[in-house]
Amino acid sequence: MAPRRTTLLALTTGITLLATAGCSSSFGDGGDTEQKTGGKQELTVLIGTSGEAETAAVRAAASAYEEESGNTVDVQVASDLNQQLGQAFAGNNPPDVFYVETHQFANYASGGSLYPYGEHITDVEDFSATLRQSFTYDDQLVCVPKDTSSLGLVINDDLWEQAGLTPDDYPATWDDLRRVAGELTDGSVTGLVTSSEYQRLGAFMRQAGGWITDPAQTTMTADSPENLQALEFVQGMLQEGTWKFATEVDAGWAGEAFGKGTAAMTIEGSWLAGALETDFPGIDYTVLPLPEGPAGPGTLAFTNCWGVAQQSAHRDAAVELVDFLTRPDQQIAMGNAFGAVPSRESAAADYLAEHPGTEAWGASGDGVQGPVTVGGFDRVVGQFNTDLESLRTADPARILADLQSYGEAALGAGN
């Protein structure tokens, strides 16, 4: 047990130092950057893309903005978004506008890297409240979400029918899921294949009535009976062989296993649609809400925000660009291009109405859980994900106890 305690000490010490450094240093502190306000503005946008369809959609929207505003926009695609942003901030030369991932948001916000512009966006209350909360720091909406997706249960229609199942068998509860996964598992086909990350398994924690922190993200709640019940349920199916992680079926991710037909079901977001259309066209599939757990429905919401650099010399124009990119018509156009559900509730309603059968990917309400956005917490969830890789044979209670300890260190340093 001693080596594990050493690992815990090293990680918690590292989290404390990282969060303290992020809060106290001048990293990303733009100060009073002189603003360029006259004439044509030249903006740089850095994105991390899901593929060619997303890149083309962002560039098309940027071109439309150029025509309307007279400004120019250079859209650049990052090979490693977080690394390139970190280097740009450290070199005092960040892009004007860029994607910000939820798990990095608090690190950037606490370091003064982000210009808080939320109050300047048109009809900002139209953005999902859950998503707005993900990008709120010190009670201020710093940036607005560019799009969203929640998790759905995706089934291969052909494999479903071959197993003798009908729409009446669509799983509504955990017990239903366990039953149909068993009936679908046959030879090279596994009933359910997912990634091992908390970004998938965490949905079951939510369905059991648990989560990693309290809603205010000030208290860890990982080491709870509800979360233990969720991990034990997943572990049971893993041990039965009716649920496998993507790495166990020789797939780079669960979508690949689903596309190859070695997974009869998977749990993914709307990005799966674009991936299947590109890499595995012709597959007939159905998207369902995740089965309900003991505490009711639960799913996870994912998004990035449009960050504006505090150091940018074009902040007004950058905010104007973000306002344009998040108009309902632009969000719907991007959704049509690569499957992203609009983050504006009005646009999401129109988009989902135009794409019947995808409603589960646009879930909203009390059962939708956003990620933890506390400075330094990316290291905590990184360790949690590492521990979850061995969930089939590991002790779920120990995994949660370690998560509780790591998280308490991060919350203590990041709040």
mmCIF file of C-alpha atoms in Angstrom:
data_model
loop_
_atom_site.group_PDB
_atom_site.id
_atom_site.type_symbol
_atom_site.label_atom_id
_atom_site.label_comp_id
_atom_site.label_asym_id
_atom_site.label_seq_id
_atom_site.Cartn_x
_atom_site.Cartn_y
_atom_site.Cartn_z
ATOM 1 C CA MET A 1 0.000 0.000 0.000
ATOM 2 C CA ALA A 2 2.940 2.356 0.553
ATOM 3 C CA PRO A 3 3.626 2.979 -3.159
ATOM 4 C CA ARG A 4 0.004 4.066 -3.648
ATOM 5 C CA ARG A 5 0.241 6.532 -0.744
ATOM 6 C CA THR A 6 3.403 7.924 -2.317
ATOM 7 C CA THR A 7 1.554 8.413 -5.594
ATOM 8 C CA LEU A 8 -1.292 10.170 -3.787
ATOM 9 C CA LEU A 9 1.126 12.494 -1.979
ATOM 10 C CA ALA A 10 2.951 13.334 -5.190
ATOM 11 C CA LEU A 11 -0.245 14.041 -7.089
ATOM 12 C CA THR A 12 -1.869 16.152 -4.391
ATOM 13 C CA THR A 13 1.339 18.133 -3.892
ATOM 14 C CA GLY A 14 1.545 18.719 -7.629
ATOM 15 C CA ILE A 15 -2.066 19.855 -7.795
ATOM 16 C CA THR A 16 -1.519 22.343 -4.982
ATOM 17 C CA LEU A 17 1.604 23.778 -6.583
ATOM 18 C CA LEU A 18 -0.026 23.972 -10.011
ATOM 19 C CA ALA A 19 -3.141 25.733 -8.760
ATOM 20 C CA THR A 20 -1.140 28.114 -6.582
ATOM 21 C CA ALA A 21 1.146 28.996 -9.468
ATOM 22 C CA GLY A 22 -1.836 29.529 -11.750
ATOM 23 C CA CYS A 23 -3.453 31.947 -9.316
ATOM 24 C CA SER A 24 -0.384 33.903 -8.271
ATOM 25 C CA SER A 25 1.692 34.266 -11.430
ATOM 26 C CA SER A 26 1.263 36.823 -14.185
ATOM 27 C CA PHE A 27 0.879 34.046 -16.747
ATOM 28 C CA GLY A 28 -1.600 35.239 -19.339
ATOM 29 C CA ASP A 29 -2.154 38.580 -17.609
ATOM 30 C CA GLY A 30 -2.787 40.912 -20.507
ATOM 31 C CA GLY A 31 -2.796 44.077 -18.415
ATOM 32 C CA ASP A 32 -3.922 47.104 -20.393
ATOM 33 C CA THR A 33 -3.173 45.881 -23.901
ATOM 34 C CA GLU A 34 -3.521 48.771 -26.331
ATOM 35 C CA GLN A 35 -6.626 48.230 -28.425
ATOM 36 C CA LYS A 36 -6.892 48.719 -32.175
ATOM 37 C CA THR A 37 -10.300 50.178 -32.880
ATOM 38 C CA GLY A 38 -10.149 51.867 -36.264
ATOM 39 C CA GLY A 39 -10.197 50.479 -39.785
ATOM 40 C CA LYS A 40 -10.063 46.858 -40.803
ATOM 41 C CA GLN A 41 -9.238 44.419 -38.008
ATOM 42 C CA GLU A 42 -7.148 41.302 -38.637
ATOM 43 C CA LEU A 43 -8.214 38.466 -36.349
ATOM 44 C CA THR A 44 -6.600 35.096 -35.703
ATOM 45 C CA VAL A 45 -8.715 32.109 -34.623
ATOM 46 C CA LEU A 46 -7.251 28.844 -33.288
ATOM 47 C CA ILE A 47 -9.439 25.741 -33.220
ATOM 48 C CA GLY A 48 -9.092 22.097 -32.318
ATOM 49 C CA THR A 49 -11.214 20.293 -34.864
ATOM 50 C CA SER A 50 -13.077 17.000 -35.027
ATOM 51 C CA GLY A 51 -12.342 16.720 -38.738
ATOM 52 C CA GLU A 52 -12.498 18.345 -42.137
ATOM 53 C CA ALA A 53 -16.230 19.013 -41.902
ATOM 54 C CA GLU A 54 -15.852 21.117 -38.751
ATOM 55 C CA THR A 55 -12.848 22.991 -40.133
ATOM 56 C CA ALA A 56 -14.706 23.838 -43.329
ATOM 57 C CA ALA A 57 -17.783 24.955 -41.371
ATOM 58 C CA VAL A 58 -15.791 27.315 -39.134
ATOM 59 C CA ARG A 59 -13.976 28.779 -42.123
ATOM 60 C CA ALA A 60 -17.245 29.274 -43.983
ATOM 61 C CA ALA A 61 -18.717 31.110 -40.987
ATOM 62 C CA ALA A 62 -15.566 33.224 -40.687
ATOM 63 C CA SER A 63 -15.844 34.151 -44.375
ATOM 64 C CA ALA A 64 -19.448 35.212 -43.858
ATOM 65 C CA TYR A 65 -18.333 37.403 -40.957
ATOM 66 C CA GLU A 66 -15.605 38.946 -43.123
ATOM 67 C CA GLU A 67 -18.175 39.938 -45.739
ATOM 68 C CA GLU A 68 -20.447 41.506 -43.135
ATOM 69 C CA SER A 69 -17.803 43.294 -41.055
ATOM 70 C CA GLY A 70 -14.966 44.116 -43.423
ATOM 71 C CA ASN A 71 -12.522 42.518 -40.999
ATOM 72 C CA THR A 72 -10.325 39.560 -41.924
ATOM 73 C CA VAL A 73 -10.159 36.243 -40.067
ATOM 74 C CA ASP A 74 -7.353 33.687 -40.250
ATOM 75 C CA VAL A 75 -8.643 30.311 -38.991
ATOM 76 C CA GLN A 76 -5.794 28.063 -37.875
ATOM 77 C CA VAL A 77 -6.139 24.384 -36.930
ATOM 78 C CA ALA A 78 -4.151 23.250 -33.895
ATOM 79 C CA SER A 79 -2.474 19.861 -33.827
ATOM 80 C CA ASP A 80 -2.432 20.056 -29.999
ATOM 81 C CA LEU A 81 -4.765 22.836 -28.875
ATOM 82 C CA ASN A 82 -3.812 23.053 -25.204
ATOM 83 C CA GLN A 83 -0.086 22.872 -25.880
ATOM 84 C CA GLN A 84 -0.217 25.541 -28.563
ATOM 85 C CA LEU A 85 -2.385 27.828 -26.447
ATOM 86 C CA GLY A 86 -0.039 27.430 -23.498
ATOM 87 C CA GLN A 87 2.942 28.343 -25.646
ATOM 88 C CA ALA A 88 1.104 31.310 -27.151
ATOM 89 C CA PHE A 89 0.132 32.696 -23.741
ATOM 90 C CA ALA A 90 3.632 32.168 -22.375
ATOM 91 C CA GLY A 91 5.035 34.004 -25.396
ATOM 92 C CA ASN A 92 2.553 36.877 -24.975
ATOM 93 C CA ASN A 93 1.218 36.239 -28.482
ATOM 94 C CA PRO A 94 -2.087 34.387 -28.172
ATOM 95 C CA PRO A 95 -4.691 34.135 -30.935
ATOM 96 C CA ASP A 96 -7.566 36.585 -30.638
ATOM 97 C CA VAL A 97 -10.247 33.871 -30.508
ATOM 98 C CA PHE A 98 -9.840 30.183 -29.698
ATOM 99 C CA TYR A 99 -11.548 27.051 -28.459
ATOM 100 C CA VAL A 100 -11.386 26.536 -24.692
ATOM 101 C CA GLU A 101 -12.011 23.046 -23.350
ATOM 102 C CA THR A 102 -14.026 22.781 -20.145
ATOM 103 C CA HIS A 103 -11.284 21.016 -18.187
ATOM 104 C CA GLN A 104 -8.828 23.832 -18.987
ATOM 105 C CA PHE A 105 -11.243 26.734 -18.540
ATOM 106 C CA ALA A 106 -10.588 27.417 -14.849
ATOM 107 C CA ASN A 107 -6.826 27.248 -15.355
ATOM 108 C CA TYR A 108 -7.003 29.945 -18.043
ATOM 109 C CA ALA A 109 -9.592 32.040 -16.191
ATOM 110 C CA SER A 110 -7.713 32.045 -12.888
ATOM 111 C CA GLY A 111 -4.489 32.958 -14.677
ATOM 112 C CA GLY A 112 -6.024 36.033 -16.298
ATOM 113 C CA SER A 113 -5.716 34.673 -19.835
ATOM 114 C CA LEU A 114 -9.372 35.127 -20.787
ATOM 115 C CA TYR A 115 -11.218 38.353 -21.494
ATOM 116 C CA PRO A 116 -14.671 38.086 -19.842
ATOM 117 C CA TYR A 117 -17.135 39.124 -22.509
ATOM 118 C CA GLY A 118 -20.320 37.201 -21.690
ATOM 119 C CA GLU A 119 -22.374 40.305 -20.916
ATOM 120 C CA HIS A 120 -21.687 41.674 -24.405
ATOM 121 C CA ILE A 121 -23.260 38.743 -26.291
ATOM 122 C CA THR A 122 -26.704 39.131 -27.824
ATOM 123 C CA ASP A 123 -29.488 37.341 -25.911
ATOM 124 C CA VAL A 124 -26.999 35.524 -23.701
ATOM 125 C CA GLU A 125 -29.799 33.971 -21.627
ATOM 126 C CA ASP A 126 -30.656 31.859 -24.680
ATOM 127 C CA PHE A 127 -27.584 29.732 -24.017
ATOM 128 C CA SER A 128 -28.230 26.644 -21.911
ATOM 129 C CA ALA A 129 -27.921 27.425 -18.203
ATOM 130 C CA THR A 130 -25.891 24.248 -17.630
ATOM 131 C CA LEU A 131 -23.413 25.257 -20.311
ATOM 132 C CA ARG A 132 -23.192 28.848 -19.085
ATOM 133 C CA GLN A 133 -22.350 27.556 -15.626
ATOM 134 C CA SER A 134 -19.458 25.556 -17.093
ATOM 135 C CA PHE A 135 -17.850 28.805 -18.246
ATOM 136 C CA THR A 136 -18.610 30.992 -15.239
ATOM 137 C CA TYR A 137 -15.727 32.058 -13.012
ATOM 138 C CA ASP A 138 -16.070 34.236 -9.908
ATOM 139 C CA ASP A 139 -19.778 34.620 -10.725
ATOM 140 C CA GLN A 140 -18.972 36.081 -14.147
ATOM 141 C CA LEU A 141 -19.778 34.478 -17.505
ATOM 142 C CA VAL A 142 -16.342 34.579 -19.093
ATOM 143 C CA CYS A 143 -17.073 32.985 -22.473
ATOM 144 C CA VAL A 144 -20.021 31.421 -24.278
ATOM 145 C CA PRO A 145 -20.316 27.783 -25.406
ATOM 146 C CA LYS A 146 -19.883 27.219 -29.120
ATOM 147 C CA ASP A 147 -22.095 24.109 -29.304
ATOM 148 C CA THR A 148 -22.971 21.099 -27.191
ATOM 149 C CA SER A 149 -23.758 17.431 -27.097
ATOM 150 C CA SER A 150 -25.006 15.118 -24.412
ATOM 151 C CA LEU A 151 -24.500 11.370 -24.377
ATOM 152 C CA GLY A 152 -26.922 8.966 -25.994
ATOM 153 C CA LEU A 153 -27.170 5.193 -26.231
ATOM 154 C CA VAL A 154 -26.553 4.324 -29.873
ATOM 155 C CA ILE A 155 -27.646 0.926 -31.188
ATOM 156 C CA ASN A 156 -26.809 -0.865 -34.433
ATOM 157 C CA ASP A 157 -30.213 -1.559 -35.975
ATOM 158 C CA ASP A 158 -29.093 -4.624 -37.955
ATOM 159 C CA LEU A 159 -27.417 -6.315 -34.988
ATOM 160 C CA TRP A 160 -30.435 -5.445 -32.849
ATOM 161 C CA GLU A 161 -32.787 -7.195 -35.252
ATOM 162 C CA GLN A 162 -30.440 -10.163 -35.695
ATOM 163 C CA ALA A 163 -30.598 -10.716 -31.932
ATOM 164 C CA GLY A 164 -34.391 -10.937 -32.164
ATOM 165 C CA LEU A 165 -34.931 -7.602 -30.447
ATOM 166 C CA THR A 166 -37.545 -4.983 -31.358
ATOM 167 C CA PRO A 167 -38.141 -1.333 -30.435
ATOM 168 C CA ASP A 168 -40.150 -2.624 -27.481
ATOM 169 C CA ASP A 169 -36.837 -3.846 -26.061
ATOM 170 C CA TYR A 170 -35.149 -0.443 -26.070
ATOM 171 C CA PRO A 171 -33.589 -0.247 -22.583
ATOM 172 C CA ALA A 172 -35.220 2.177 -20.178
ATOM 173 C CA THR A 173 -33.451 1.035 -16.994
ATOM 174 C CA TRP A 174 -30.113 -0.406 -15.902
ATOM 175 C CA ASP A 175 -31.684 -3.861 -15.698
ATOM 176 C CA ASP A 176 -32.942 -3.489 -19.261
ATOM 177 C CA LEU A 177 -29.478 -2.465 -20.430
ATOM 178 C CA ARG A 178 -27.875 -5.466 -18.782
ATOM 179 C CA ARG A 179 -30.427 -7.808 -20.356
ATOM 180 C CA VAL A 180 -30.171 -6.552 -23.936
ATOM 181 C CA ALA A 181 -26.370 -6.306 -23.762
ATOM 182 C CA GLY A 182 -26.342 -9.987 -22.870
ATOM 183 C CA GLU A 183 -28.627 -10.874 -25.762
ATOM 184 C CA LEU A 184 -26.539 -8.842 -28.207
ATOM 185 C CA THR A 185 -23.202 -10.338 -27.131
ATOM 186 C CA ASP A 186 -22.338 -13.154 -29.521
ATOM 187 C CA GLY A 187 -18.969 -14.249 -30.860
ATOM 188 C CA SER A 188 -17.044 -11.217 -32.092
ATOM 189 C CA VAL A 189 -19.892 -8.853 -31.171
ATOM 190 C CA THR A 190 -20.000 -7.275 -27.712
ATOM 191 C CA GLY A 191 -23.293 -5.887 -26.484
ATOM 192 C CA LEU A 192 -21.920 -2.542 -25.283
ATOM 193 C CA VAL A 193 -18.531 -0.946 -25.990
ATOM 194 C CA THR A 194 -17.485 2.424 -24.570
ATOM 195 C CA SER A 195 -14.349 4.254 -23.581
ATOM 196 C CA SER A 196 -13.197 3.720 -20.004
ATOM 197 C CA GLU A 197 -13.222 7.435 -19.167
ATOM 198 C CA TYR A 198 -15.337 9.162 -16.558
ATOM 199 C CA GLN A 199 -16.639 11.213 -19.487
ATOM 200 C CA ARG A 200 -18.761 8.122 -20.248
ATOM 201 C CA LEU A 201 -18.971 6.166 -17.001
ATOM 202 C CA GLY A 202 -19.757 9.318 -15.047
ATOM 203 C CA ALA A 203 -23.239 9.317 -16.545
ATOM 204 C CA PHE A 204 -24.028 6.252 -14.448
ATOM 205 C CA MET A 205 -22.856 8.064 -11.334
ATOM 206 C CA ARG A 206 -25.349 10.810 -12.164
ATOM 207 C CA GLN A 207 -28.121 8.254 -12.766
ATOM 208 C CA ALA A 208 -27.433 6.731 -9.355
ATOM 209 C CA GLY A 209 -27.845 10.131 -7.709
ATOM 210 C CA GLY A 210 -24.162 10.844 -7.269
ATOM 211 C CA TRP A 211 -21.465 13.007 -8.807
ATOM 212 C CA ILE A 212 -17.887 14.032 -8.195
ATOM 213 C CA THR A 213 -18.602 17.336 -6.420
ATOM 214 C CA ASP A 214 -21.509 19.291 -5.031
ATOM 215 C CA PRO A 215 -23.209 21.706 -7.481
ATOM 216 C CA ALA A 216 -21.090 24.628 -6.270
ATOM 217 C CA GLN A 217 -17.892 22.639 -6.906
ATOM 218 C CA THR A 218 -16.623 23.450 -3.425
ATOM 219 C CA THR A 219 -17.016 20.022 -1.782
ATOM 220 C CA MET A 220 -15.983 16.598 -3.033
ATOM 221 C CA THR A 221 -18.773 14.001 -3.083
ATOM 222 C CA ALA A 222 -16.942 11.223 -4.930
ATOM 223 C CA ASP A 223 -16.713 8.737 -2.054
ATOM 224 C CA SER A 224 -20.463 8.126 -1.805
ATOM 225 C CA PRO A 225 -22.740 5.058 -1.824
ATOM 226 C CA GLU A 226 -24.417 6.349 -4.989
ATOM 227 C CA ASN A 227 -21.176 6.568 -6.938
ATOM 228 C CA LEU A 228 -20.117 3.169 -5.627
ATOM 229 C CA GLN A 229 -23.405 1.678 -6.817
ATOM 230 C CA ALA A 230 -22.763 3.083 -10.288
ATOM 231 C CA LEU A 231 -19.226 1.749 -10.603
ATOM 232 C CA GLU A 232 -20.260 -1.638 -9.237
ATOM 233 C CA PHE A 233 -22.999 -1.839 -11.875
ATOM 234 C CA VAL A 234 -20.518 -1.090 -14.654
ATOM 235 C CA GLN A 235 -18.019 -3.522 -13.149
ATOM 236 C CA GLY A 236 -20.636 -6.266 -13.088
ATOM 237 C CA MET A 237 -21.300 -5.954 -16.812
ATOM 238 C CA LEU A 238 -17.566 -5.802 -17.538
ATOM 239 C CA GLN A 239 -17.064 -9.031 -15.618
ATOM 240 C CA GLU A 240 -19.951 -10.653 -17.489
ATOM 241 C CA GLY A 241 -18.287 -9.745 -20.783
ATOM 242 C CA THR A 242 -21.343 -7.915 -22.108
ATOM 243 C CA TRP A 243 -19.638 -4.521 -21.749
ATOM 244 C CA LYS A 244 -16.078 -3.918 -22.897
ATOM 245 C CA PHE A 245 -13.840 -0.917 -23.248
ATOM 246 C CA ALA A 246 -12.718 0.044 -26.743
ATOM 247 C CA THR A 247 -9.126 -1.008 -26.103
ATOM 248 C CA GLU A 248 -10.349 -4.531 -25.328
ATOM 249 C CA VAL A 249 -11.823 -4.942 -28.817
ATOM 250 C CA ASP A 250 -8.822 -3.550 -30.693
ATOM 251 C CA ALA A 251 -10.425 -0.183 -31.440
ATOM 252 C CA GLY A 252 -9.005 3.303 -31.097
ATOM 253 C CA TRP A 253 -12.315 4.537 -29.701
ATOM 254 C CA ALA A 254 -15.815 3.216 -29.184
ATOM 255 C CA GLY A 255 -17.085 4.783 -32.412
ATOM 256 C CA GLU A 256 -14.613 2.683 -34.377
ATOM 257 C CA ALA A 257 -15.824 -0.506 -32.701
ATOM 258 C CA PHE A 258 -19.406 0.491 -33.451
ATOM 259 C CA GLY A 259 -18.569 1.267 -37.065
ATOM 260 C CA LYS A 260 -16.787 -2.066 -37.542
ATOM 261 C CA GLY A 261 -19.748 -3.947 -36.104
ATOM 262 C CA THR A 262 -17.897 -5.379 -33.103
ATOM 263 C CA ALA A 263 -20.075 -3.270 -30.783
ATOM 264 C CA ALA A 264 -23.841 -3.598 -30.949
ATOM 265 C CA MET A 265 -24.293 -0.533 -28.735
ATOM 266 C CA THR A 266 -22.147 2.370 -27.639
ATOM 267 C CA ILE A 267 -22.482 5.535 -25.574
ATOM 268 C CA GLU A 268 -21.349 8.638 -27.460
ATOM 269 C CA GLY A 269 -22.343 12.178 -28.350
ATOM 270 C CA SER A 270 -23.369 13.813 -31.610
ATOM 271 C CA TRP A 271 -19.801 13.748 -32.936
ATOM 272 C CA LEU A 272 -20.420 10.049 -33.645
ATOM 273 C CA ALA A 273 -22.771 10.967 -36.491
ATOM 274 C CA GLY A 274 -20.076 12.770 -38.441
ATOM 275 C CA ALA A 275 -17.530 10.032 -37.781
ATOM 276 C CA LEU A 276 -19.860 7.305 -39.009
ATOM 277 C CA GLU A 277 -20.823 9.267 -42.101
ATOM 278 C CA THR A 278 -17.158 9.753 -42.970
ATOM 279 C CA ASP A 279 -15.626 6.413 -41.985
ATOM 280 C CA PHE A 280 -18.500 3.935 -41.895
ATOM 281 C CA PRO A 281 -21.268 5.151 -44.228
ATOM 282 C CA GLY A 282 -24.358 3.045 -44.605
ATOM 283 C CA ILE A 283 -24.744 1.908 -40.994
ATOM 284 C CA ASP A 284 -28.318 2.123 -39.758
ATOM 285 C CA TYR A 285 -28.464 3.184 -36.139
ATOM 286 C CA THR A 286 -30.835 4.583 -33.538
ATOM 287 C CA VAL A 287 -29.980 7.139 -30.852
ATOM 288 C CA LEU A 288 -31.778 6.666 -27.534
ATOM 289 C CA PRO A 289 -31.695 8.443 -24.180
ATOM 290 C CA LEU A 290 -29.429 6.719 -21.689
ATOM 291 C CA PRO A 291 -31.287 4.225 -19.492
ATOM 292 C CA GLU A 292 -32.419 5.580 -16.150
ATOM 293 C CA GLY A 293 -30.674 4.552 -12.967
ATOM 294 C CA PRO A 294 -31.926 4.216 -9.389
ATOM 295 C CA ALA A 295 -32.215 8.011 -9.062
ATOM 296 C CA GLY A 296 -33.676 8.631 -12.511
ATOM 297 C CA PRO A 297 -32.296 9.959 -15.795
ATOM 298 C CA GLY A 298 -28.783 11.285 -16.142
ATOM 299 C CA THR A 299 -26.381 12.212 -18.898
ATOM 300 C CA LEU A 300 -23.268 14.326 -19.369
ATOM 301 C CA ALA A 301 -23.038 17.501 -21.450
ATOM 302 C CA PHE A 302 -19.933 18.413 -23.431
ATOM 303 C CA THR A 303 -18.858 21.669 -24.999
ATOM 304 C CA ASN A 304 -16.043 24.113 -25.655
ATOM 305 C CA CYS A 305 -16.347 27.859 -25.398
ATOM 306 C CA TRP A 306 -15.141 30.603 -27.691
ATOM 307 C CA GLY A 307 -12.319 32.165 -25.704
ATOM 308 C CA VAL A 308 -11.125 35.725 -26.299
ATOM 309 C CA ALA A 309 -7.577 36.536 -25.205
ATOM 310 C CA GLN A 310 -7.129 39.192 -22.548
ATOM 311 C CA GLN A 311 -3.907 40.110 -24.378
ATOM 312 C CA SER A 312 -5.643 40.549 -27.723
ATOM 313 C CA ALA A 313 -5.334 43.987 -29.302
ATOM 314 C CA HIS A 314 -8.659 43.366 -31.072
ATOM 315 C CA ARG A 315 -10.973 42.459 -28.200
ATOM 316 C CA ASP A 316 -14.017 44.370 -29.439
ATOM 317 C CA ALA A 317 -13.747 42.840 -32.902
ATOM 318 C CA ALA A 318 -13.092 39.421 -31.382
ATOM 319 C CA VAL A 319 -16.277 39.628 -29.311
ATOM 320 C CA GLU A 320 -18.153 40.802 -32.402
ATOM 321 C CA LEU A 321 -16.874 37.708 -34.227
ATOM 322 C CA VAL A 322 -17.992 35.402 -31.414
ATOM 323 C CA ASP A 323 -21.395 37.082 -31.378
ATOM 324 C CA PHE A 324 -21.652 36.362 -35.109
ATOM 325 C CA LEU A 325 -20.486 32.749 -34.816
ATOM 326 C CA THR A 326 -23.059 32.029 -32.113
ATOM 327 C CA ARG A 327 -26.051 33.468 -33.931
ATOM 328 C CA PRO A 328 -28.828 30.879 -34.221
ATOM 329 C CA ASP A 329 -28.477 30.600 -38.005
ATOM 330 C CA GLN A 330 -24.717 30.101 -37.777
ATOM 331 C CA GLN A 331 -25.054 27.478 -35.048
ATOM 332 C CA ILE A 332 -27.625 25.570 -37.082
ATOM 333 C CA ALA A 333 -25.389 25.725 -40.156
ATOM 334 C CA MET A 334 -22.504 24.258 -38.169
ATOM 335 C CA GLY A 335 -24.778 21.570 -36.795
ATOM 336 C CA ASN A 336 -25.854 20.645 -40.296
ATOM 337 C CA ALA A 337 -22.206 20.483 -41.343
ATOM 338 C CA PHE A 338 -20.745 18.271 -38.610
ATOM 339 C CA GLY A 339 -23.466 17.260 -36.152
ATOM 340 C CA ALA A 340 -22.848 19.712 -33.311
ATOM 341 C CA VAL A 341 -26.034 20.600 -31.428
ATOM 342 C CA PRO A 342 -26.439 24.390 -31.007
ATOM 343 C CA SER A 343 -25.731 25.738 -27.526
ATOM 344 C CA ARG A 344 -28.520 28.294 -27.863
ATOM 345 C CA GLU A 345 -31.742 26.678 -26.710
ATOM 346 C CA SER A 346 -33.815 28.312 -29.453
ATOM 347 C CA ALA A 347 -31.424 27.130 -32.159
ATOM 348 C CA ALA A 348 -31.155 23.679 -30.590
ATOM 349 C CA ALA A 349 -34.931 23.262 -30.711
ATOM 350 C CA ASP A 350 -34.992 24.136 -34.414
ATOM 351 C CA TYR A 351 -31.978 21.953 -35.193
ATOM 352 C CA LEU A 352 -33.329 18.892 -33.381
ATOM 353 C CA ALA A 353 -36.707 19.327 -35.084
ATOM 354 C CA GLU A 354 -34.907 19.212 -38.430
ATOM 355 C CA HIS A 355 -32.956 16.102 -37.386
ATOM 356 C CA PRO A 356 -35.493 13.686 -35.892
ATOM 357 C CA GLY A 357 -34.008 10.799 -33.979
ATOM 358 C CA THR A 358 -31.166 12.833 -32.490
ATOM 359 C CA GLU A 359 -33.076 14.374 -29.583
ATOM 360 C CA ALA A 360 -31.084 12.388 -27.014
ATOM 361 C CA TRP A 361 -27.946 14.243 -28.091
ATOM 362 C CA GLY A 362 -29.607 17.539 -27.220
ATOM 363 C CA ALA A 363 -30.898 16.611 -23.781
ATOM 364 C CA SER A 364 -31.500 19.396 -21.278
ATOM 365 C CA GLY A 365 -32.894 19.727 -17.791
ATOM 366 C CA ASP A 366 -32.054 18.567 -14.288
ATOM 367 C CA GLY A 367 -30.577 15.245 -15.402
ATOM 368 C CA VAL A 368 -27.845 16.871 -17.490
ATOM 369 C CA GLN A 369 -24.483 17.138 -15.749
ATOM 370 C CA GLY A 370 -21.663 19.412 -16.838
ATOM 371 C CA PRO A 371 -17.992 18.753 -16.076
ATOM 372 C CA VAL A 372 -16.035 19.928 -13.054
ATOM 373 C CA THR A 373 -14.358 23.239 -13.913
ATOM 374 C CA VAL A 374 -11.962 23.951 -11.063
ATOM 375 C CA GLY A 375 -8.352 24.958 -11.561
ATOM 376 C CA GLY A 376 -6.031 21.960 -11.406
ATOM 377 C CA PHE A 377 -8.887 19.451 -11.645
ATOM 378 C CA ASP A 378 -7.737 18.219 -15.056
ATOM 379 C CA ARG A 379 -5.000 16.296 -13.244
ATOM 380 C CA VAL A 380 -7.547 14.796 -10.872
ATOM 381 C CA VAL A 381 -9.776 13.458 -13.634
ATOM 382 C CA GLY A 382 -6.697 12.283 -15.508
ATOM 383 C CA GLN A 383 -5.801 10.036 -12.575
ATOM 384 C CA PHE A 384 -9.443 8.971 -12.204
ATOM 385 C CA ASN A 385 -9.498 7.924 -15.853
ATOM 386 C CA THR A 386 -6.292 5.950 -15.382
ATOM 387 C CA ASP A 387 -7.848 4.115 -12.438
ATOM 388 C CA LEU A 388 -11.048 3.393 -14.371
ATOM 389 C CA GLU A 389 -9.099 1.566 -17.069
ATOM 390 C CA SER A 390 -8.751 -1.370 -14.649
ATOM 391 C CA LEU A 391 -12.312 -1.199 -13.273
ATOM 392 C CA ARG A 392 -13.122 -4.785 -14.285
ATOM 393 C CA THR A 393 -10.708 -6.171 -11.670
ATOM 394 C CA ALA A 394 -10.114 -3.182 -9.380
ATOM 395 C CA ASP A 395 -11.843 -2.174 -6.148
ATOM 396 C CA PRO A 396 -14.410 0.536 -7.025
ATOM 397 C CA ALA A 397 -14.465 1.784 -3.435
ATOM 398 C CA ARG A 398 -10.710 2.364 -3.528
ATOM 399 C CA ILE A 399 -10.952 4.174 -6.867
ATOM 400 C CA LEU A 400 -13.537 6.537 -5.398
ATOM 401 C CA ALA A 401 -11.597 7.015 -2.167
ATOM 402 C CA ASP A 402 -8.543 8.065 -4.154
ATOM 403 C CA LEU A 403 -10.658 10.379 -6.307
ATOM 404 C CA GLN A 404 -12.027 11.941 -3.123
ATOM 405 C CA SER A 405 -8.516 12.568 -1.786
ATOM 406 C CA TYR A 406 -7.100 13.924 -5.036
ATOM 407 C CA GLY A 407 -10.140 16.123 -5.549
ATOM 408 C CA GLU A 408 -10.047 17.600 -2.056
ATOM 409 C CA ALA A 409 -6.491 18.757 -2.719
ATOM 410 C CA ALA A 410 -7.538 20.378 -5.990
ATOM 411 C CA LEU A 411 -10.605 22.083 -4.532
ATOM 412 C CA GLY A 412 -8.572 23.376 -1.621
ATOM 413 C CA ALA A 413 -6.037 24.901 -3.987
ATOM 414 C CA GLY A 414 -8.377 26.018 -6.744
ATOM 415 C CA ASN A 415 -11.169 27.725 -4.792
#
